[in-house]
PDB file of C-alpha atoms and ligand atoms in Angstrom:
ATOM      1  CA  MET I 212      -8.935  -6.202 -13.033  1.00 97.00           C
ATOM      2  CA  ARG I 213      -5.438  -6.019 -15.230  1.00 96.00           C
ATOM      3  CA  ARG I 214      -7.014  -2.396 -16.496  1.00 98.00           C
ATOM      4  CA  ALA I 215      -7.916  -1.083 -12.817  1.00 98.00           C
ATOM      5  CA  GLY I 216      -4.649  -2.108 -12.029  1.00 98.00           C
ATOM      6  CA  LEU I 217      -2.577  -0.071 -14.649  1.00 98.00           C
ATOM      7  CA  ILE I 218      -4.308   2.941 -13.988  1.00 98.00           C
ATOM      8  CA  THR I 219      -3.636   2.501 -10.259  1.00 98.00           C
ATOM      9  CA  ALA I 220      -0.277   2.541 -11.262  1.00 98.00           C
ATOM     10  CA  ALA I 221      -0.286   5.216 -13.521  1.00 98.00           C
ATOM     11  CA  ALA I 222      -1.661   7.530 -10.837  1.00 98.00           C
ATOM     12  CA  LEU I 223       0.764   6.838  -8.086  1.00 98.00           C
ATOM     13  CA  GLN I 224       3.586   7.064 -10.786  1.00 98.00           C
ATOM     14  CA  ALA I 225       2.436  10.521 -11.673  1.00 98.00           C
ATOM     15  CA  VAL I 226       2.108  11.748  -7.754  1.00 98.00           C
ATOM     16  CA  ARG I 227       5.492  10.144  -7.129  1.00 98.00           C
ATOM     17  CA  GLU I 228       7.034  12.670 -10.112  1.00 98.00           C
ATOM     18  CA  ALA I 229       5.160  15.398  -8.423  1.00 98.00           C
ATOM     19  CA  ILE I 230       6.568  14.777  -5.175  1.00 98.00           C
ATOM     20  CA  LYS I 231       8.830  17.441  -3.693  1.00 98.00           C
ATOM     21  CA  PRO I 232       9.347  20.520  -1.129  1.00 98.00           C
ATOM     22  CA  GLY I 233       6.435  22.435  -1.221  1.00 98.00           C
ATOM     23  CA  ILE I 234       3.446  20.678  -2.898  1.00 98.00           C
ATOM     24  CA  SER I 235       0.647  20.150  -0.919  1.00 98.00           C
ATOM     25  CA  THR I 236      -1.179  16.721  -0.570  1.00 98.00           C
ATOM     26  CA  LEU I 237      -4.568  18.448  -2.037  1.00 98.00           C
ATOM     27  CA  GLU I 238      -2.182  19.292  -5.365  1.00 98.00           C
ATOM     28  CA  LEU I 239      -0.961  15.758  -5.576  1.00 98.00           C
ATOM     29  CA  ASP I 240      -4.399  14.468  -4.936  1.00 98.00           C
ATOM     30  CA  ALA I 241      -5.876  16.265  -8.030  1.00 98.00           C
ATOM     31  CA  ILE I 242      -2.990  15.058 -10.088  1.00 98.00           C
ATOM     32  CA  ALA I 243      -3.791  11.307  -8.826  1.00 98.00           C
ATOM     33  CA  GLU I 244      -7.672  12.091  -9.974  1.00 98.00           C
ATOM     34  CA  GLN I 245      -6.899  13.697 -13.269  1.00 98.00           C
ATOM     35  CA  THR I 246      -4.290  10.662 -14.264  1.00 98.00           C
ATOM     36  CA  ILE I 247      -7.160   8.391 -13.467  1.00 98.00           C
ATOM     37  CA  ILE I 248      -9.806  10.051 -15.329  1.00 98.00           C
ATOM     38  CA  SER I 249      -7.569  10.690 -18.477  1.00 98.00           C
ATOM     39  CA  LEU I 250      -7.303   6.731 -18.369  1.00 98.00           C
ATOM     40  CA  GLY I 251     -11.015   5.950 -18.543  1.00 98.00           C
ATOM     41  CA  GLY I 252     -11.456   5.033 -14.606  1.00 98.00           C
ATOM     42  CA  LYS I 253     -12.870   6.653 -11.490  1.00 98.00           C
ATOM     43  CA  SER I 254     -11.222   7.048  -8.007  1.00 98.00           C
ATOM     44  CA  ASN I 255     -12.756   3.804  -6.054  1.00 98.00           C
ATOM     45  CA  PHE I 256     -11.700   5.681  -2.376  1.00 97.00           C
ATOM     46  CA  LYS I 257     -14.531   8.498  -3.395  1.00 97.00           C
ATOM     47  CA  LEU I 258     -17.097   5.712  -3.307  1.00 95.00           C
ATOM     48  CA  VAL I 259     -16.216   5.103   0.520  1.00 94.00           C
ATOM     49  CA  PRO I 260     -18.927   6.614   2.078  1.00 94.00           C
ATOM     50  CA  GLY I 261     -17.810   9.827   4.130  1.00 94.00           C
ATOM     51  CA  TYR I 262     -14.434  10.226   2.212  1.00 95.00           C
ATOM     52  CA  PHE I 263     -14.033  12.594  -0.706  1.00 96.00           C
ATOM     53  CA  HIS I 264     -10.521  12.502  -2.509  1.00 98.00           C
ATOM     54  CA  THR I 265      -8.572  10.209  -4.743  1.00 98.00           C
ATOM     55  CA  ILE I 266      -5.606   9.547  -2.274  1.00 98.00           C
ATOM     56  CA  CYS I 267      -4.835   9.006   0.894  1.00 98.00           C
ATOM     57  CA  ALA I 268      -1.599  10.549   2.232  1.00 98.00           C
ATOM     58  CA  SER I 269      -0.143  10.127   5.189  1.00 98.00           C
ATOM     59  CA  ILE I 270       2.993  11.820   6.657  1.00 98.00           C
ATOM     60  CA  ASN I 271       5.729  10.856   9.041  1.00 97.00           C
ATOM     61  CA  ASP I 272       3.934   9.616  12.051  1.00 97.00           C
ATOM     62  CA  GLU I 273       0.659   9.171  10.111  1.00 97.00           C
ATOM     63  CA  VAL I 274       0.380   5.866   8.972  1.00 96.00           C
ATOM     64  CA  VAL I 275      -2.318   5.712   6.650  1.00 97.00           C
ATOM     65  CA  HIS I 276      -5.949   7.278   5.938  1.00 97.00           C
ATOM     66  CA  GLY I 277      -4.698  11.077   5.658  1.00 97.00           C
ATOM     67  CA  ILE I 278      -6.931  13.200   4.087  1.00 97.00           C
ATOM     68  CA  PRO I 279      -5.162  15.563   1.376  1.00 98.00           C
ATOM     69  CA  SER I 280      -4.976  19.255   2.521  1.00 98.00           C
ATOM     70  CA  ALA I 281      -3.922  22.356   0.841  1.00 98.00           C
ATOM     71  CA  ASP I 282      -2.832  23.231   4.372  1.00 97.00           C
ATOM     72  CA  ARG I 283      -0.617  20.018   4.099  1.00 97.00           C
ATOM     73  CA  ILE I 284       2.829  21.384   2.903  1.00 98.00           C
ATOM     74  CA  LEU I 285       5.376  18.822   2.092  1.00 98.00           C
ATOM     75  CA  GLN I 286       8.834  19.301   3.592  1.00 98.00           C
ATOM     76  CA  ALA I 287      12.371  17.985   2.799  1.00 98.00           C
ATOM     77  CA  GLY I 288      13.009  15.041   3.966  1.00 98.00           C
ATOM     78  CA  ASP I 289       9.289  14.234   5.039  1.00 98.00           C
ATOM     79  CA  ILE I 290       8.301  10.221   4.569  1.00 98.00           C
ATOM     80  CA  VAL I 291       4.705  10.471   2.563  1.00 98.00           C
ATOM     81  CA  SER I 292       2.938   7.507   2.015  1.00 98.00           C
ATOM     82  CA  ILE I 293      -0.200   7.630  -0.884  1.00 98.00           C
ATOM     83  CA  ASP I 294      -2.349   5.127  -1.010  1.00 98.00           C
ATOM     84  CA  ALA I 295      -4.625   5.386  -4.387  1.00 98.00           C
ATOM     85  CA  GLY I 296      -7.285   2.983  -6.849  1.00 98.00           C
ATOM     86  CA  ALA I 297      -9.473   3.330  -9.442  1.00 98.00           C
ATOM     87  CA  ILE I 298     -12.421   1.538 -10.693  1.00 98.00           C
ATOM     88  CA  ILE I 299     -12.842   0.824 -14.450  1.00 98.00           C
ATOM     89  CA  ASP I 300     -15.847  -1.663 -15.778  1.00 98.00           C
ATOM     90  CA  GLY I 301     -16.673  -2.271 -12.269  1.00 98.00           C
ATOM     91  CA  TRP I 302     -13.491  -3.807 -11.244  1.00 98.00           C
ATOM     92  CA  ASN I 303     -10.979  -2.382  -8.746  1.00 98.00           C
ATOM     93  CA  GLY I 304      -7.415  -1.994  -8.262  1.00 98.00           C
ATOM     94  CA  ASP I 305      -5.903  -1.027  -4.853  1.00 98.00           C
ATOM     95  CA  SER I 306      -2.311   0.286  -4.353  1.00 98.00           C
ATOM     96  CA  ALA I 307       0.133   2.286  -2.046  1.00 98.00           C
ATOM     97  CA  ILE I 308       3.708   3.719  -2.108  1.00 98.00           C
ATOM     98  CA  THR I 309       6.008   5.565   0.200  1.00 98.00           C
ATOM     99  CA  VAL I 310       8.402   8.261  -0.938  1.00 98.00           C
ATOM    100  CA  VAL I 311      10.863  10.422   1.504  1.00 98.00           C
ATOM    101  CA  VAL I 312      11.164  13.850   0.169  1.00 98.00           C
ATOM    102  CA  PRO I 313      14.151  14.921  -1.667  1.00 97.00           C
ATOM    103  CA  GLY I 314      16.369  17.116  -0.069  1.00 97.00           C
ATOM    104  CA  GLY I 315      16.061  16.582   3.858  1.00 97.00           C
ATOM    105  CA  GLU I 316      18.670  16.361   6.449  1.00 98.00           C
ATOM    106  CA  HIS I 317      21.007  13.112   5.559  1.00 98.00           C
ATOM    107  CA  LYS I 318      20.524  11.241   8.819  1.00 98.00           C
ATOM    108  CA  ILE I 319      16.695  11.313   9.273  1.00 98.00           C
ATOM    109  CA  SER I 320      15.975  10.736   5.375  1.00 98.00           C
ATOM    110  CA  ALA I 321      18.523   7.701   5.329  1.00 98.00           C
ATOM    111  CA  ALA I 322      16.570   6.360   8.911  1.00 98.00           C
ATOM    112  CA  ARG I 323      13.120   7.068   6.574  1.00 98.00           C
ATOM    113  CA  GLU I 324      14.389   5.461   3.684  1.00 98.00           C
ATOM    114  CA  ARG I 325      15.001   2.145   5.625  1.00 98.00           C
ATOM    115  CA  VAL I 326      11.873   2.018   6.933  1.00 98.00           C
ATOM    116  CA  SER I 327      10.454   2.503   3.744  1.00 98.00           C
ATOM    117  CA  ARG I 328      12.557  -0.142   2.093  1.00 98.00           C
ATOM    118  CA  VAL I 329      11.657  -2.647   4.884  1.00 98.00           C
ATOM    119  CA  THR I 330       8.377  -1.941   4.413  1.00 98.00           C
ATOM    120  CA  GLU I 331       7.999  -2.407   0.492  1.00 98.00           C
ATOM    121  CA  MET I 332      10.305  -5.548   0.564  1.00 98.00           C
ATOM    122  CA  SER I 333       7.975  -7.213   3.365  1.00 98.00           C
ATOM    123  CA  LEU I 334       5.673  -6.626   0.955  1.00 98.00           C
ATOM    124  CA  TRP I 335       7.533  -8.458  -1.768  1.00 98.00           C
ATOM    125  CA  HIS I 336       8.112 -11.415   0.408  1.00 98.00           C
ATOM    126  CA  GLY I 337       4.442 -11.467   1.068  1.00 98.00           C
ATOM    127  CA  ILE I 338       3.791 -11.453  -2.435  1.00 98.00           C
ATOM    128  CA  ALA I 339       6.303 -14.435  -3.207  1.00 98.00           C
ATOM    129  CA  ALA I 340       4.480 -16.143  -0.320  1.00 98.00           C
ATOM    130  CA  LEU I 341       1.523 -15.918  -2.147  1.00 98.00           C
ATOM    131  CA  ALA I 342       3.031 -17.238  -5.270  1.00 98.00           C
ATOM    132  CA  LYS I 343       4.583 -20.394  -3.087  1.00 97.00           C
ATOM    133  CA  GLY I 344       2.322 -20.705  -0.427  1.00 96.00           C
ATOM    134  CA  LYS I 345      -0.920 -22.753   0.259  1.00 97.00           C
ATOM    135  CA  ARG I 346      -2.997 -20.770   2.404  1.00 98.00           C
ATOM    136  CA  LEU I 347      -3.366 -17.159   3.079  1.00 97.00           C
ATOM    137  CA  ASN I 348      -1.661 -17.315   6.445  1.00 98.00           C
ATOM    138  CA  ASP I 349       1.651 -17.695   4.441  1.00 98.00           C
ATOM    139  CA  VAL I 350       1.827 -14.414   3.533  1.00 98.00           C
ATOM    140  CA  GLY I 351       1.794 -12.837   7.031  1.00 98.00           C
ATOM    141  CA  THR I 352       3.986 -15.125   8.135  1.00 98.00           C
ATOM    142  CA  ALA I 353       6.380 -14.375   5.493  1.00 98.00           C
ATOM    143  CA  ILE I 354       5.693 -10.102   6.380  1.00 98.00           C
ATOM    144  CA  GLU I 355       6.066 -10.588   9.663  1.00 98.00           C
ATOM    145  CA  LYS I 356       9.309 -12.707   9.212  1.00 98.00           C
ATOM    146  CA  TYR I 357      10.913 -10.559   6.928  1.00 98.00           C
ATOM    147  CA  VAL I 358      10.385  -7.422   9.027  1.00 98.00           C
ATOM    148  CA  ASN I 359      11.554  -9.186  11.975  1.00 98.00           C
ATOM    149  CA  SER I 360      14.849 -10.190  10.250  1.00 98.00           C
ATOM    150  CA  GLN I 361      15.641  -6.278   9.778  1.00 98.00           C
ATOM    151  CA  GLY I 362      15.688  -4.992  13.221  1.00 97.00           C
ATOM    152  CA  LYS I 363      13.414  -3.549  15.145  1.00 97.00           C
ATOM    153  CA  PHE I 364       9.908  -2.264  13.438  1.00 98.00           C
ATOM    154  CA  GLY I 365       6.506  -2.507  14.713  1.00 98.00           C
ATOM    155  CA  ILE I 366       3.549  -4.083  12.444  1.00 98.00           C
ATOM    156  CA  LEU I 367       0.099  -2.568  12.509  1.00 97.00           C
ATOM    157  CA  GLU I 368      -2.377  -5.169  13.500  1.00 95.00           C
ATOM    158  CA  GLN I 369      -5.763  -2.899  13.557  1.00 93.00           C
ATOM    159  CA  TYR I 370      -5.240  -2.687   9.886  1.00 96.00           C
ATOM    160  CA  VAL I 371      -4.689  -5.329   7.335  1.00 97.00           C
ATOM    161  CA  GLY I 372      -5.066  -6.131   3.363  1.00 98.00           C
ATOM    162  CA  HIS I 373      -8.180  -7.646   2.164  1.00 98.00           C
ATOM    163  CA  GLY I 374      -9.975  -9.245  -0.980  1.00 98.00           C
ATOM    164  CA  ILE I 375     -10.802  -6.967  -3.814  1.00 98.00           C
ATOM    165  CA  GLY I 376     -12.505  -7.590  -6.761  1.00 98.00           C
ATOM    166  CA  ARG I 377     -16.325  -6.245  -7.690  1.00 98.00           C
ATOM    167  CA  SER I 378     -15.451  -4.119  -4.484  1.00 97.00           C
ATOM    168  CA  MET I 379     -12.321  -2.961  -3.082  1.00 97.00           C
ATOM    169  CA  HIS I 380     -12.850  -4.069  -0.049  1.00 97.00           C
ATOM    170  CA  GLU I 381     -13.886  -8.028   0.341  1.00 97.00           C
ATOM    171  CA  ASP I 382     -13.347 -11.164   2.118  1.00 97.00           C
ATOM    172  CA  PRO I 383     -10.991 -12.519   2.789  1.00 97.00           C
ATOM    173  CA  PRO I 384      -8.894 -10.304   5.444  1.00 97.00           C
ATOM    174  CA  VAL I 385      -4.965 -10.543   4.488  1.00 98.00           C
ATOM    175  CA  PHE I 386      -3.002 -10.208   7.603  1.00 98.00           C
ATOM    176  CA  ASN I 387       0.383  -8.427   8.052  1.00 98.00           C
ATOM    177  CA  TYR I 388       1.379 -11.510  10.478  1.00 98.00           C
ATOM    178  CA  ALA I 389       1.263 -15.102  11.191  1.00 97.00           C
ATOM    179  CA  VAL I 390      -2.011 -16.242  12.967  1.00 96.00           C
ATOM    180  CA  HIS I 391      -3.631 -19.121  14.437  1.00 94.00           C
ATOM    181  CA  GLY I 392      -6.172 -21.204  13.092  1.00 90.00           C
ATOM    182  CA  SER I 393      -7.198 -21.812   9.410  1.00 92.00           C
ATOM    183  CA  THR I 394      -7.287 -19.258   6.803  1.00 94.00           C
ATOM    184  CA  PRO I 395      -8.134 -19.717   3.016  1.00 97.00           C
ATOM    185  CA  LYS I 396      -6.463 -21.723   0.604  1.00 98.00           C
ATOM    186  CA  ILE I 397      -4.584 -19.892  -1.743  1.00 98.00           C
ATOM    187  CA  VAL I 398      -5.967 -21.038  -5.192  1.00 97.00           C
ATOM    188  CA  PRO I 399      -6.739 -19.700  -8.497  1.00 97.00           C
ATOM    189  CA  GLY I 400      -9.220 -16.418  -8.818  1.00 96.00           C
ATOM    190  CA  LEU I 401      -8.273 -15.354  -5.442  1.00 98.00           C
ATOM    191  CA  VAL I 402      -7.103 -11.400  -5.758  1.00 98.00           C
ATOM    192  CA  VAL I 403      -5.743  -9.631  -2.884  1.00 98.00           C
ATOM    193  CA  ALA I 404      -4.641  -6.540  -1.954  1.00 98.00           C
ATOM    194  CA  ILE I 405      -1.741  -6.981   0.470  1.00 98.00           C
ATOM    195  CA  GLU I 406      -0.884  -3.797   2.230  1.00 98.00           C
ATOM    196  CA  PRO I 407       1.899  -3.868   5.110  1.00 98.00           C
ATOM    197  CA  MET I 408       1.928  -0.707   7.259  1.00 98.00           C
ATOM    198  CA  VAL I 409       5.151  -0.660   9.331  1.00 98.00           C
ATOM    199  CA  THR I 410       7.005   1.855  11.718  1.00 98.00           C
ATOM    200  CA  ALA I 411      10.230   2.496  13.207  1.00 98.00           C
ATOM    201  CA  GLY I 412       8.974   2.296  16.661  1.00 97.00           C
ATOM    202  CA  SER I 413       5.891   0.886  18.312  1.00 96.00           C
ATOM    203  CA  GLU I 414       2.853  -0.618  16.386  1.00 96.00           C
ATOM    204  CA  ARG I 415       0.512   1.190  18.370  1.00 97.00           C
ATOM    205  CA  THR I 416      -1.694   3.733  16.834  1.00 97.00           C
ATOM    206  CA  LYS I 417      -4.489   6.173  17.628  1.00 97.00           C
ATOM    207  CA  VAL I 418      -7.265   7.694  15.049  1.00 96.00           C
ATOM    208  CA  LEU I 419      -6.900  11.621  14.964  1.00 96.00           C
ATOM    209  CA  ALA I 420      -9.664  14.179  15.392  1.00 95.00           C
ATOM    210  CA  ASP I 421     -10.542  14.006  12.017  1.00 94.00           C
ATOM    211  CA  ASP I 422     -11.631  10.485  12.224  1.00 93.00           C
ATOM    212  CA  TRP I 423      -9.390   9.289   9.496  1.00 95.00           C
ATOM    213  CA  THR I 424      -6.205   9.771   9.754  1.00 96.00           C
ATOM    214  CA  VAL I 425      -4.279   6.729  12.030  1.00 96.00           C
ATOM    215  CA  SER I 426      -0.667   8.117  13.489  1.00 97.00           C
ATOM    216  CA  THR I 427       1.671   6.325  15.601  1.00 97.00           C
ATOM    217  CA  ILE I 428       1.376   6.867  19.274  1.00 97.00           C
ATOM    218  CA  ASP I 429       4.987   6.956  20.152  1.00 98.00           C
ATOM    219  CA  LYS I 430       5.164   9.360  17.290  1.00 98.00           C
ATOM    220  CA  SER I 431       7.685   7.245  15.179  1.00 98.00           C
ATOM    221  CA  ASP I 432       7.803   7.389  11.469  1.00 98.00           C
ATOM    222  CA  SER I 433       6.004   4.887   9.220  1.00 98.00           C
ATOM    223  CA  SER I 434       5.211   3.353   5.652  1.00 98.00           C
ATOM    224  CA  HIS I 435       2.955   1.474   3.802  1.00 98.00           C
ATOM    225  CA  TRP I 436       3.242  -0.413   0.575  1.00 98.00           C
ATOM    226  CA  GLU I 437       0.478  -2.139  -1.122  1.00 98.00           C
ATOM    227  CA  HIS I 438      -0.152  -4.088  -4.250  1.00 98.00           C
ATOM    228  CA  THR I 439      -3.280  -5.931  -5.980  1.00 98.00           C
ATOM    229  CA  VAL I 440      -2.247  -9.445  -6.626  1.00 98.00           C
ATOM    230  CA  ALA I 441      -4.228 -12.285  -8.936  1.00 98.00           C
ATOM    231  CA  VAL I 442      -3.523 -15.842  -8.625  1.00 98.00           C
ATOM    232  CA  HIS I 443      -4.549 -17.610 -11.645  1.00 96.00           C
ATOM    233  CA  SER I 444      -4.432 -20.887 -13.022  1.00 94.00           C
ATOM    234  CA  GLY I 445      -0.404 -20.124 -14.490  1.00 94.00           C
ATOM    235  CA  GLY I 446       0.721 -18.433 -11.221  1.00 96.00           C
ATOM    236  CA  ILE I 447       0.354 -14.778  -9.960  1.00 98.00           C
ATOM    237  CA  TRP I 448       0.612 -11.266 -11.345  1.00 98.00           C
ATOM    238  CA  VAL I 449       0.638  -8.361  -9.475  1.00 98.00           C
ATOM    239  CA  LEU I 450      -1.865  -6.094 -11.311  1.00 98.00           C
ATOM    240  CA  THR I 451      -0.624  -2.747  -9.630  1.00 98.00           C
ATOM    241  CA  ALA I 452       2.785  -3.260 -11.046  1.00 98.00           C
ATOM    242  CA  VAL I 453       3.436  -2.091 -14.771  1.00 97.00           C
ATOM    243  CA  ASP I 454       5.674  -5.787 -14.894  1.00 97.00           C
ATOM    244  CA  GLY I 455       3.368  -7.635 -13.091  1.00 98.00           C
ATOM    245  CA  GLY I 456       5.891  -7.687 -10.335  1.00 98.00           C
ATOM    246  CA  ALA I 457       8.773  -9.353 -12.601  1.00 98.00           C
ATOM    247  CA  SER I 458      11.704  -7.342 -11.504  1.00 98.00           C
ATOM    248  CA  MET I 459      10.887  -7.390  -8.001  1.00 98.00           C
ATOM    249  CA  LEU I 460      10.054 -11.093  -7.383  1.00 98.00           C
ATOM    250  CA  ALA I 461      12.905 -12.870  -9.687  1.00 98.00           C
ATOM    251  CA  PRO I 462      15.359 -12.189  -6.898  1.00 98.00           C
ATOM    252  CA  LEU I 463      13.313 -13.884  -4.775  1.00 98.00           C
ATOM    253  CA  GLY I 464      12.906 -16.716  -6.776  1.00 98.00           C
ATOM    254  CA  ILE I 465       9.287 -16.336  -8.536  1.00 98.00           C
ATOM    255  CA  THR I 466       8.525 -16.037 -11.853  1.00 97.00           C
ATOM    256  CA  VAL I 467       5.194 -14.170 -12.422  1.00 97.00           C
ATOM    257  CA  ALA I 468       2.831 -15.550 -15.224  1.00 96.00           C
ATOM    258  CA  PRO I 469       1.320 -13.408 -17.481  1.00 93.00           C
ATOM    259  CA  LEU I 470      -2.562 -13.133 -17.717  1.00 89.00           C
ATOM    260  CA  GLY I 471      -4.164 -15.373 -20.508  1.00 77.00           C
ATOM    261  CA  ASP I 472      -7.008 -13.351 -22.643  1.00 62.00           C
TER     262      ASP I 472
HETATM  263 MG1   MG G 702      -5.119   1.142  -0.268  1.00 73.70          MG
HETATM  264 MG1   MG G 703      -6.266  -1.572   0.617  1.00 73.70          MG
END
């Protein structure tokens, strides 16, 4: 799964570097696909029935599942979330980033950077909780606690993270908020995609007429960050981060543990 994770990371890095005003989300999709193929992988999003693209690209009030299109041209100051995944040798990676397109009006761009940073850091707090927690609910509790500590934001509840392995989407669900009742124990061998989706307003969403795109009802901006994380006998390793998550987790008191051979 490390290979699938690193291919996914490379695809997202290539897209990140290509994001600029005037580029279409379909062009970004092609960049992601070329990167994945050049590294020997395949898009696992294309294996989802009814989905024909390598990435999801969700702009501004769109939260997740935006479909790439030649008609969707990025504008300066847009906030765009890119979700991508790769499969190689039958194993999957899944990760998402959010980027504010450079050159926008300062006040709007700063507010969008803020919701992206809060979402990204909530992901890292969730990953840190996976490293030191006992049950999966510790992850959602940490994400919710961090987001709420940062001001008034909405956390999506209809869409959650998931187990990942031979299939991109497996049990167990990984909630981005505290839930009641028993949740699975965090044990070696567990691999999960943790993916908080956070808005600058209400958490209420609707699915657009294309039957895919999830958008906020109040038109508030939103962000989505995701990593695939492995729990193993030595600790945790973030499979979709080139450094295993070391740089982002060190300030949170977590030392990642490299995978054995
Ligand atoms: Mg994803
Ligand atoms: Mg996912």
